[in-house]
PDB file of C-alpha atoms in Angstrom:
ATOM      1  CA  MET A   2     125.546 109.541 110.773  1.00  0.00           C
ATOM      2  CA  LYS A   3     121.765 109.267 110.826  1.00  0.00           C
ATOM      3  CA  LEU A   4     120.166 106.148 112.243  1.00  0.00           C
ATOM      4  CA  PRO A   5     116.709 104.873 111.169  1.00  0.00           C
ATOM      5  CA  TYR A   6     114.417 105.337 114.164  1.00  0.00           C
ATOM      6  CA  ARG A   7     111.364 107.168 115.411  1.00  0.00           C
ATOM      7  CA  LYS A   8     112.087 109.882 117.953  1.00  0.00           C
ATOM      8  CA  LYS A   9     108.644 109.696 119.585  1.00  0.00           C
ATOM      9  CA  PRO A  10     106.124 106.860 119.958  1.00  0.00           C
ATOM     10  CA  CYS A  11     103.583 107.024 117.128  1.00  0.00           C
ATOM     11  CA  PRO A  12      99.868 107.393 117.994  1.00  0.00           C
ATOM     12  CA  ASP A  13      99.344 103.628 117.550  1.00  0.00           C
ATOM     13  CA  CYS A  14     102.444 102.467 119.427  1.00  0.00           C
ATOM     14  CA  PRO A  15     101.677  99.344 121.508  1.00  0.00           C
ATOM     15  CA  PHE A  16     103.950 100.620 124.298  1.00  0.00           C
ATOM     16  CA  ARG A  17     101.798 103.698 124.903  1.00  0.00           C
ATOM     17  CA  LYS A  18      99.628 103.788 128.008  1.00  0.00           C
ATOM     18  CA  ASP A  19      96.661 104.779 125.843  1.00  0.00           C
ATOM     19  CA  SER A  20      97.005 101.829 123.423  1.00  0.00           C
ATOM     20  CA  LEU A  21      94.008  99.530 123.033  1.00  0.00           C
ATOM     21  CA  GLU A  22      93.729  97.388 126.151  1.00  0.00           C
ATOM     22  CA  GLY A  23      94.253  93.696 125.409  1.00  0.00           C
ATOM     23  CA  TRP A  24      95.339  94.528 121.847  1.00  0.00           C
ATOM     24  CA  LEU A  25      98.306  92.186 121.487  1.00  0.00           C
ATOM     25  CA  GLY A  26      97.679  89.728 124.295  1.00  0.00           C
ATOM     26  CA  GLU A  27      99.972  88.868 127.157  1.00  0.00           C
ATOM     27  CA  THR A  28     102.055  86.245 125.335  1.00  0.00           C
ATOM     28  CA  ARG A  29     102.764  88.392 122.274  1.00  0.00           C
ATOM     29  CA  MET A  30     103.747  91.414 124.388  1.00  0.00           C
ATOM     30  CA  GLN A  31     106.068  89.218 126.468  1.00  0.00           C
ATOM     31  CA  GLU A  32     107.703  88.017 123.228  1.00  0.00           C
ATOM     32  CA  ILE A  33     108.105  91.561 121.937  1.00  0.00           C
ATOM     33  CA  LEU A  34     109.577  92.818 125.207  1.00  0.00           C
ATOM     34  CA  SER A  35     112.024  89.925 125.338  1.00  0.00           C
ATOM     35  CA  SER A  36     113.318  90.956 121.901  1.00  0.00           C
ATOM     36  CA  ALA A  37     116.585  92.851 121.749  1.00  0.00           C
ATOM     37  CA  SER A  38     115.017  95.460 119.455  1.00  0.00           C
ATOM     38  CA  PHE A  39     111.708  96.122 117.715  1.00  0.00           C
ATOM     39  CA  VAL A  40     110.790  97.918 114.505  1.00  0.00           C
ATOM     40  CA  CYS A  41     107.849 100.288 114.291  1.00  0.00           C
ATOM     41  CA  HIS A  42     104.737  98.410 113.213  1.00  0.00           C
ATOM     42  CA  LYS A  43     103.719 101.358 110.991  1.00  0.00           C
ATOM     43  CA  ARG A  44     107.144 102.074 109.461  1.00  0.00           C
ATOM     44  CA  THR A  45     109.133  98.859 109.380  1.00  0.00           C
ATOM     45  CA  ASP A  46     112.193 100.730 108.161  1.00  0.00           C
ATOM     46  CA  LEU A  47     112.423 102.525 111.532  1.00  0.00           C
ATOM     47  CA  GLN A  48     113.157 101.356 115.046  1.00  0.00           C
ATOM     48  CA  CYS A  49     110.260 101.770 117.494  1.00  0.00           C
ATOM     49  CA  ALA A  50     110.616 104.687 119.917  1.00  0.00           C
ATOM     50  CA  GLY A  51     108.268 103.068 122.438  1.00  0.00           C
ATOM     51  CA  HIS A  52     110.369  99.904 122.671  1.00  0.00           C
ATOM     52  CA  MET A  53     113.573 101.933 122.988  1.00  0.00           C
ATOM     53  CA  ILE A  54     112.095 104.119 125.727  1.00  0.00           C
ATOM     54  CA  LEU A  55     110.641 101.202 127.683  1.00  0.00           C
ATOM     55  CA  LYS A  56     113.684  98.918 127.382  1.00  0.00           C
ATOM     56  CA  GLY A  57     116.358 101.609 127.663  1.00  0.00           C
ATOM     57  CA  GLU A  58     119.900 100.341 127.296  1.00  0.00           C
ATOM     58  CA  SER A  59     118.717  96.727 127.123  1.00  0.00           C
ATOM     59  CA  ASN A  60     117.455  97.629 123.630  1.00  0.00           C
ATOM     60  CA  GLU A  61     120.306  96.807 121.198  1.00  0.00           C
ATOM     61  CA  PHE A  62     119.592  99.840 119.017  1.00  0.00           C
ATOM     62  CA  VAL A  63     119.909 102.161 122.029  1.00  0.00           C
ATOM     63  CA  GLU A  64     123.136 100.431 123.040  1.00  0.00           C
ATOM     64  CA  LEU A  65     124.538 100.690 119.490  1.00  0.00           C
ATOM     65  CA  ALA A  66     123.744 104.406 119.342  1.00  0.00           C
ATOM     66  CA  LYS A  67     125.444 104.884 122.713  1.00  0.00           C
ATOM     67  CA  GLN A  68     128.559 103.043 121.518  1.00  0.00           C
ATOM     68  CA  MET A  69     128.621 105.246 118.418  1.00  0.00           C
ATOM     69  CA  GLY A  70     128.275 108.393 120.518  1.00  0.00           C
ATOM     70  CA  ILE A  71     124.870 109.228 119.006  1.00  0.00           C
ATOM     71  CA  ASN A  72     122.252 110.861 121.227  1.00  0.00           C
ATOM     72  CA  LEU A  73     118.891 109.514 120.074  1.00  0.00           C
ATOM     73  CA  GLU A  74     116.955 112.426 121.613  1.00  0.00           C
ATOM     74  CA  LEU A  75     113.888 110.267 122.260  1.00  0.00           C
ATOM     75  CA  THR A  76     110.763 112.088 123.437  1.00  0.00           C
ATOM     76  CA  GLY A  77     107.386 110.970 124.732  1.00  0.00           C
ATOM     77  CA  ARG A  78     108.573 109.092 127.836  1.00  0.00           C
ATOM     78  CA  GLU A  79     105.389 110.153 129.614  1.00  0.00           C
ATOM     79  CA  LEU A  80     103.314 108.345 126.961  1.00  0.00           C
ATOM     80  CA  VAL A  81     104.956 104.950 127.480  1.00  0.00           C
ATOM     81  CA  PHE A  82     104.442 102.445 130.283  1.00  0.00           C
ATOM     82  CA  ASP A  83     106.837 102.832 133.200  1.00  0.00           C
ATOM     83  CA  ASP A  84     107.875  99.181 133.203  1.00  0.00           C
ATOM     84  CA  PRO A  85     107.479  96.013 131.120  1.00  0.00           C
ATOM     85  CA  GLN A  86     105.138  94.412 133.670  1.00  0.00           C
ATOM     86  CA  GLY A  87     102.633  97.257 133.348  1.00  0.00           C
ATOM     87  CA  CYS A  88     102.737  97.007 129.562  1.00  0.00           C
ATOM     88  CA  ILE A  89     102.229  93.229 129.627  1.00  0.00           C
ATOM     89  CA  ALA A  90      99.314  93.525 132.074  1.00  0.00           C
ATOM     90  CA  HIS A  91      97.672  96.143 129.830  1.00  0.00           C
ATOM     91  CA  HIS A  92      97.814  93.822 126.828  1.00  0.00           C
ATOM     92  CA  ALA A  93      96.684  90.716 128.752  1.00  0.00           C
TER      93      ALA A  93
END
């Protein structure tokens, strides 16, 4: 079975360390990171790799894939913030 997701954060992913500073604002990023999952803002038919990488198993899509025995093979961990607090501070 193939699931609809990005395998790597896109160049404009808001969870990337090189995203535009202050882009989304602190409140919006807090809302996004409190969400159980997040779709790619460029391809709304795909789950966002950056959100899945940053949230790990607290992302519902990651948890669903795990329950189904599907390895998502996400790449680009080095591009994404190490923790939610760093991501929120960047967008503040």
